[in-house]
Short mmCIF file of C-alpha atoms in Angstrom, two decimals:
data_model
loop_
_atom_site.label_atom_id
_atom_site.label_comp_id
_atom_site.label_asym_id
_atom_site.label_seq_id
_atom_site.Cartn_x
_atom_site.Cartn_y
_atom_site.Cartn_z
CA UNK A 1 1.86 11.62 8.01
CA UNK A 2 1.98 7.90 8.79
CA UNK A 3 3.22 5.80 11.67
CA UNK A 4 5.26 2.87 10.38
CA UNK A 5 5.89 1.49 13.87
CA UNK A 6 2.22 0.46 13.94
CA UNK A 7 1.86 -1.78 10.92
CA UNK A 8 -0.38 -4.64 9.93
CA UNK A 9 0.68 -7.42 7.57
CA UNK A 10 -1.82 -8.06 4.78
CA UNK A 11 -1.43 -11.52 3.24
CA UNK A 12 -2.75 -12.30 -0.23
CA UNK A 13 -2.25 -15.14 -2.66
CA UNK A 14 1.50 -15.35 -3.11
CA UNK A 15 2.60 -12.21 -1.25
CA UNK A 16 2.30 -10.03 1.85
CA UNK A 17 2.72 -6.31 2.47
CA UNK A 18 2.63 -4.08 5.55
CA UNK A 19 0.73 -0.81 5.85
CA UNK A 20 0.21 1.54 8.83
CA UNK A 21 -2.70 0.60 11.09
CA UNK A 22 -4.40 3.91 10.31
CA UNK A 23 -4.84 2.87 6.67
CA UNK A 24 -8.01 1.35 5.19
CA UNK A 25 -7.63 -2.12 3.66
CA UNK A 26 -10.52 -3.86 1.97
CA UNK A 27 -11.79 -6.45 -0.46
CA UNK A 28 -11.88 -4.88 -3.94
CA UNK A 29 -14.44 -7.32 -5.41
CA UNK A 30 -17.57 -5.45 -6.67
CA UNK A 31 -20.00 -7.74 -4.86
CA UNK A 32 -18.55 -7.07 -1.43
CA UNK A 33 -16.49 -3.86 -1.43
CA UNK A 34 -19.27 -1.29 -0.87
CA UNK A 35 -20.64 -3.01 2.22
CA UNK A 36 -17.14 -3.46 3.55
CA UNK A 37 -16.29 0.21 3.04
CA UNK A 38 -19.46 1.36 4.83
CA UNK A 39 -18.72 -0.90 7.77
CA UNK A 40 -15.11 0.28 8.02
CA UNK A 41 -16.16 3.92 7.96
CA UNK A 42 -18.78 3.32 10.66
CA UNK A 43 -16.21 1.54 12.83
CA UNK A 44 -13.57 4.23 12.32
CA UNK A 45 -15.96 7.10 13.10
CA UNK A 46 -17.12 5.31 16.24
CA UNK A 47 -13.51 5.30 17.38
CA UNK A 48 -12.81 8.84 16.15
CA UNK A 49 -16.00 10.95 16.10
CA UNK A 50 -14.06 13.96 14.80
CA UNK A 51 -14.00 12.26 11.39
CA UNK A 52 -17.80 12.43 11.00
CA UNK A 53 -17.76 15.68 8.92
CA UNK A 54 -15.57 13.89 6.37
CA UNK A 55 -17.72 10.74 6.09
CA UNK A 56 -18.91 11.41 2.54
CA UNK A 57 -15.43 12.41 1.37
CA UNK A 58 -13.90 9.23 2.80
CA UNK A 59 -16.61 7.01 1.34
CA UNK A 60 -16.35 8.61 -2.10
CA UNK A 61 -12.57 8.29 -2.17
CA UNK A 62 -12.53 4.70 -0.94
CA UNK A 63 -15.24 3.62 -3.40
CA UNK A 64 -13.37 5.24 -6.27
CA UNK A 65 -10.01 3.77 -5.23
CA UNK A 66 -11.41 0.25 -4.85
CA UNK A 67 -13.26 0.42 -8.18
CA UNK A 68 -10.15 1.60 -10.03
CA UNK A 69 -8.03 -1.05 -8.28
CA UNK A 70 -10.42 -3.80 -9.41
CA UNK A 71 -10.54 -2.49 -12.98
CA UNK A 72 -6.75 -2.40 -13.13
CA UNK A 73 -6.50 -6.03 -12.02
CA UNK A 74 -5.17 -5.32 -8.51
CA UNK A 75 -5.16 -8.11 -5.95
CA UNK A 76 -4.72 -5.72 -3.04
CA UNK A 77 -5.67 -2.13 -2.31
CA UNK A 78 -4.74 -0.15 0.79
CA UNK A 79 -5.67 3.52 1.25
CA UNK A 80 -4.85 6.33 3.61
CA UNK A 81 -7.56 8.94 4.18
CA UNK A 82 -6.70 11.12 7.13
CA UNK A 83 -7.87 14.49 8.40
CA UNK A 84 -5.06 16.57 9.88
CA UNK A 85 -7.19 19.57 10.76
CA UNK A 86 -7.50 20.95 7.24
CA UNK A 87 -10.57 21.30 5.06
CA UNK A 88 -9.51 18.46 2.72
CA UNK A 89 -8.41 15.03 3.98
CA UNK A 90 -4.98 13.73 2.88
CA UNK A 91 -5.54 10.72 0.65
CA UNK A 92 -3.38 8.17 -1.14
CA UNK A 93 -3.41 4.50 -2.09
CA UNK A 94 -1.16 1.50 -2.70
CA UNK A 95 -2.17 -1.40 -4.94
CA UNK A 96 -0.47 -4.69 -5.76
CA UNK A 97 -1.04 -6.43 -9.11
CA UNK A 98 0.58 -9.42 -10.81
CA UNK A 99 1.22 -8.40 -14.41
CA UNK A 100 3.13 -9.47 -17.50
CA UNK A 101 6.23 -7.46 -18.34
CA UNK A 102 6.07 -6.34 -21.98
CA UNK A 103 7.88 -3.97 -24.31
CA UNK A 104 6.14 -1.05 -26.03
CA UNK A 105 5.62 -3.41 -29.00
CA UNK A 106 3.81 -5.95 -26.83
CA UNK A 107 6.62 -8.51 -26.79
CA UNK A 108 7.26 -10.44 -23.58
CA UNK A 109 10.14 -8.76 -21.83
CA UNK A 110 12.75 -10.20 -19.47
CA UNK A 111 11.92 -9.37 -15.87
CA UNK A 112 15.48 -8.46 -15.00
CA UNK A 113 15.19 -5.01 -13.34
CA UNK A 114 17.93 -3.52 -15.51
CA UNK A 115 16.05 -4.65 -18.64
CA UNK A 116 12.82 -3.13 -17.33
CA UNK A 117 14.56 0.16 -16.52
CA UNK A 118 15.94 0.26 -20.07
CA UNK A 119 12.38 0.09 -21.41
CA UNK A 120 10.93 2.73 -19.09
CA UNK A 121 11.14 6.30 -20.32
CA UNK A 122 12.47 9.17 -18.23
CA UNK A 123 10.48 12.40 -18.59
CA UNK A 124 11.94 15.77 -17.59
CA UNK A 125 9.72 18.68 -16.55
CA UNK A 126 10.28 21.57 -18.96
CA UNK A 127 8.90 24.10 -16.51
CA UNK A 128 7.56 24.21 -12.96
CA UNK A 129 4.31 22.31 -12.62
CA UNK A 130 4.96 19.98 -15.57
CA UNK A 131 4.74 16.22 -15.25
CA UNK A 132 7.96 14.26 -14.86
CA UNK A 133 9.14 10.70 -14.36
CA UNK A 134 12.34 9.35 -12.85
CA UNK A 135 13.55 5.77 -13.29
CA UNK A 136 15.95 3.69 -11.21
CA UNK A 137 16.53 0.32 -9.60
CA UNK A 138 15.97 -0.26 -5.88
CA UNK A 139 16.79 -3.07 -3.47
CA UNK A 140 13.76 -4.57 -1.69
CA UNK A 141 14.97 -6.16 1.59
CA UNK A 142 14.49 -9.91 1.52
CA UNK A 143 13.33 -9.82 -2.12
CA UNK A 144 16.10 -8.34 -4.24
CA UNK A 145 16.53 -5.80 -7.01
CA UNK A 146 13.47 -4.15 -8.59
CA UNK A 147 12.79 -1.48 -11.21
CA UNK A 148 11.02 1.72 -10.18
CA UNK A 149 9.49 4.84 -11.69
CA UNK A 150 8.36 7.83 -9.65
CA UNK A 151 7.18 11.34 -10.39
CA UNK A 152 4.06 13.34 -11.18
CA UNK A 153 2.17 11.93 -14.13
CA UNK A 154 -1.12 12.19 -16.00
CA UNK A 155 -2.79 8.79 -15.84
CA UNK A 156 -5.89 7.45 -17.57
CA UNK A 157 -9.13 7.20 -15.59
CA UNK A 158 -10.47 3.62 -15.90
CA UNK A 159 -13.66 3.55 -17.96
CA UNK A 160 -13.21 7.16 -19.07
CA UNK A 161 -11.29 9.11 -21.70
CA UNK A 162 -10.07 11.70 -19.19
CA UNK A 163 -6.79 11.77 -17.31
CA UNK A 164 -5.89 12.89 -13.80
CA UNK A 165 -2.61 14.25 -12.51
CA UNK A 166 -1.17 12.26 -9.62
CA UNK A 167 1.90 11.60 -7.55
CA UNK A 168 2.87 8.13 -8.77
CA UNK A 169 5.43 5.51 -7.78
CA UNK A 170 5.52 2.11 -9.49
CA UNK A 171 7.87 -0.69 -8.44
CA UNK A 172 8.25 -3.75 -10.69
CA UNK A 173 9.36 -6.80 -8.69
CA UNK A 174 10.24 -9.99 -10.63
CA UNK A 175 8.13 -12.99 -9.59
CA UNK A 176 10.44 -15.95 -8.76
CA UNK A 177 10.02 -18.89 -11.11
CA UNK A 178 7.50 -17.17 -13.41
CA UNK A 179 8.96 -15.95 -16.70
CA UNK A 180 7.61 -12.60 -17.83
CA UNK A 181 5.70 -11.91 -14.58
CA UNK A 182 6.25 -9.06 -12.13
CA UNK A 183 4.49 -7.89 -9.00
CA UNK A 184 3.60 -4.23 -9.59
CA UNK A 185 3.37 -2.20 -6.38
CA UNK A 186 1.84 1.17 -7.29
CA UNK A 187 1.38 4.12 -4.93
CA UNK A 188 -0.58 7.19 -5.97
CA UNK A 189 -2.10 10.38 -4.55
CA UNK A 190 -3.76 13.44 -6.02
CA UNK A 191 -2.19 15.66 -3.34
CA UNK A 192 0.57 17.02 -5.59
CA UNK A 193 1.98 19.49 -3.05
CA UNK A 194 3.03 16.56 -0.84
CA UNK A 195 4.79 14.60 -3.58
CA UNK A 196 8.10 14.16 -1.72
CA UNK A 197 6.33 13.01 1.45
CA UNK A 198 4.29 10.49 -0.51
CA UNK A 199 7.41 9.16 -2.23
CA UNK A 200 8.79 8.41 1.24
CA UNK A 201 5.54 6.75 2.32
CA UNK A 202 5.22 4.62 -0.83
CA UNK A 203 8.87 3.59 -0.58
CA UNK A 204 8.42 2.54 3.06
CA UNK A 205 5.31 0.47 2.29
CA UNK A 206 6.86 -1.13 -0.80
CA UNK A 207 9.96 -2.10 1.19
CA UNK A 208 7.76 -4.43 3.28
CA UNK A 209 6.62 -6.46 0.24
CA UNK A 210 7.48 -10.16 0.46
CA UNK A 211 6.64 -13.21 -1.65
CA UNK A 212 4.98 -16.04 0.26
CA UNK A 213 7.20 -19.04 0.85
#
């Protein structure tokens, strides 16, 4: 689904991350994102005319993803939106945010991965098709230990009272020298049937995360 041998490094304030060259990466600021998305779509379709029938689908997905990324406080948003010959493009996104680590009571929490894991709740699916969440620690090469959740979850829609069911992986990486701060790398997709494939993709992208020296 993605070619990790062809990656681009995206540098932002304080960190960098690599995504496949086929992904869409853009400025999430409201004043500039729409024009940037239109230009990227025009450029991509010029290179690959077979994507023209999916223009509106791509634009709608990218606009929605960038808006939600901005509303959630993300500093970076990268999206995949690819047509593999089916009627519906395969879509997913990865965002990076710098957030405060807090307990369910709102108290500042230690950013030690084991402490974060202890606060994150595991959810078992009671029957096929139910939501679930798994929790563990992972080693990010060149960065160190991080806490991670992954599964299929119902998440809130920013600015709305509805929820949507998504494949979701969240990795909480302690920020060196900043008490109570973590870099949250979140990957999500609404293509539930490809959950295991997306877990692999999100893990591969997250493993490229590095703090700037």
